[in-house]
Amino acid sequence: MNQMFRDAKGRMLGIMEDQGGLIVLRDARGRQLGVYDKRMNVTRDSFGRMVGTGNLLTMLLK
């Protein structure tokens, strides 16, 4: 299941793609912003740095 995020004016900010064990967040241009690993319960940014525990992907949207 994919979830799309839009700003107040309706412009797409990003999309979350469920890929089984991972949830990937991409910006409007398709660039990966971060990944949530369901098994490890950890969110990582696009550089692989740990953001925190739990699904914190929406914090990476700008």
XYZ file of N, CA and C in Angstrom:
186
model
N 0.837 -1.177 0.000
C 0.000 0.000 0.000
C 0.884 1.243 0.000
N 0.624 2.157 -0.893
C 1.370 3.403 -0.974
C 0.545 4.529 -0.370
N 1.235 5.450 0.265
C 0.577 6.609 0.865
C 1.244 7.866 0.332
N 0.425 8.791 -0.178
C 0.938 10.024 -0.762
C 0.741 11.173 0.223
N 1.706 12.084 0.261
C 1.639 13.252 1.136
C 1.610 14.512 0.288
N 0.673 15.418 0.613
C 0.518 16.675 -0.124
C 0.530 17.842 0.854
N 0.942 19.013 0.360
C 0.908 20.215 1.186
C -0.497 20.822 1.137
N -0.679 21.961 1.798
C -1.993 22.600 1.888
C -2.525 23.043 0.525
N -1.641 23.248 -0.438
C -2.055 23.666 -1.779
C -2.251 22.488 -2.726
N -2.090 21.282 -2.207
C -2.302 20.089 -3.015
C -1.087 19.587 -3.761
N 0.056 20.223 -3.581
C 1.286 19.770 -4.255
C 1.836 18.537 -3.542
N 2.263 17.580 -4.333
C 2.809 16.356 -3.757
C 4.157 16.625 -3.090
N 4.289 16.170 -1.851
C 5.543 16.292 -1.108
C 6.348 14.998 -1.189
N 5.629 13.869 -1.150
C 6.319 12.592 -1.175
C 5.345 11.438 -1.169
N 5.923 10.239 -1.241
C 5.124 9.019 -1.239
C 5.842 7.962 -0.415
N 5.062 7.215 0.366
C 5.589 6.116 1.166
C 5.211 4.815 0.473
N 6.203 3.979 0.212
C 5.993 2.706 -0.479
C 6.287 1.557 0.475
N 5.296 0.696 0.704
C 5.472 -0.492 1.547
C 6.056 -1.596 0.678
N 7.261 -2.036 1.030
C 7.952 -3.065 0.252
C 8.159 -4.334 1.069
N 7.159 -4.685 1.855
C 7.260 -5.883 2.682
C 7.894 -5.561 4.019
N 9.170 -5.877 4.182
C 9.880 -5.625 5.431
C 10.349 -4.192 5.588
N 10.292 -3.423 4.502
C 10.744 -2.032 4.522
C 9.643 -1.107 4.043
N 9.652 0.111 4.550
C 8.818 1.181 4.018
C 9.786 2.262 3.556
N 9.662 2.656 2.285
C 10.568 3.629 1.687
C 9.813 4.933 1.466
N 10.424 6.048 1.859
C 9.856 7.370 1.623
C 10.622 8.028 0.490
N 9.883 8.498 -0.528
C 10.487 9.193 -1.669
C 9.884 10.587 -1.769
N 10.683 11.528 -2.256
C 10.167 12.885 -2.450
C 9.387 12.947 -3.759
N 8.897 14.124 -4.105
C 8.077 14.298 -5.306
C 8.834 13.959 -6.580
N 10.143 14.031 -6.548
C 10.970 13.709 -7.721
C 11.412 12.254 -7.761
N 11.029 11.477 -6.745
C 11.374 10.059 -6.715
C 12.654 9.728 -5.980
N 13.304 10.738 -5.397
C 14.544 10.488 -4.652
C 14.207 9.902 -3.280
N 14.976 8.915 -2.864
C 14.751 8.283 -1.576
C 15.163 9.216 -0.443
N 14.230 9.453 0.487
C 14.512 10.300 1.641
C 14.861 9.482 2.876
N 14.324 8.271 2.958
C 14.589 7.440 4.121
C 13.913 6.092 4.004
N 14.252 5.223 4.970
C 13.730 3.861 5.003
C 13.395 3.494 6.444
N 12.249 2.854 6.609
C 11.881 2.294 7.911
C 11.952 0.781 7.792
N 12.762 0.152 8.640
C 12.906 -1.305 8.688
C 11.947 -1.816 9.752
N 10.885 -2.513 9.319
C 9.860 -2.997 10.244
C 10.427 -4.005 11.247
N 11.286 -4.881 10.779
C 11.830 -5.927 11.644
C 12.711 -5.344 12.745
N 13.538 -4.371 12.388
C 14.450 -3.758 13.361
C 13.798 -2.591 14.113
N 12.637 -2.104 13.609
C 11.927 -0.966 14.194
C 12.809 0.280 14.229
N 13.511 0.523 13.104
C 14.461 1.635 13.014
C 14.209 2.412 11.716
N 14.286 3.741 11.808
C 14.197 4.610 10.641
C 15.587 5.141 10.333
N 15.942 5.109 9.040
C 17.237 5.629 8.587
C 17.001 6.667 7.496
N 17.876 7.668 7.434
C 17.754 8.695 6.396
C 18.379 8.198 5.095
N 18.426 9.051 4.090
C 18.927 8.642 2.778
C 20.416 8.302 2.783
N 21.132 8.715 3.836
C 22.560 8.400 3.955
C 22.807 7.156 4.803
N 21.732 6.529 5.286
C 21.858 5.336 6.105
C 22.038 5.620 7.580
N 21.983 6.893 7.966
C 22.131 7.256 9.384
C 20.828 6.998 10.121
N 20.935 6.450 11.312
C 19.748 6.163 12.113
C 19.107 7.467 12.581
N 17.800 7.603 12.304
C 17.032 8.763 12.748
C 16.454 8.496 14.132
N 15.990 7.259 14.347
C 15.421 6.878 15.636
C 14.661 5.576 15.521
N 14.051 5.164 16.626
C 13.259 3.945 16.625
C 11.814 4.272 16.286
N 11.146 3.316 15.662
C 9.784 3.525 15.194
C 9.787 4.109 13.796
N 8.587 4.266 13.228
C 8.461 4.820 11.889
C 8.429 6.340 11.976
N 9.553 6.981 11.684
C 9.703 8.431 11.762
C 9.866 9.048 10.371
N 9.428 8.344 9.355
C 9.647 8.799 7.979
C 9.033 10.169 7.696
N 7.872 10.461 8.244
C 7.236 11.744 7.946
C 8.072 12.924 8.446
N 8.946 12.691 9.406
C 9.834 13.747 9.888
C 10.854 14.157 8.816
N 11.073 13.298 7.827
C 12.061 13.567 6.783
C 11.479 14.375 5.623
N 10.153 14.569 5.614
C 9.521 15.380 4.568
C 9.788 16.845 4.822
N 10.001 17.625 3.753
C 10.238 19.047 3.900
C 9.245 19.829 3.099
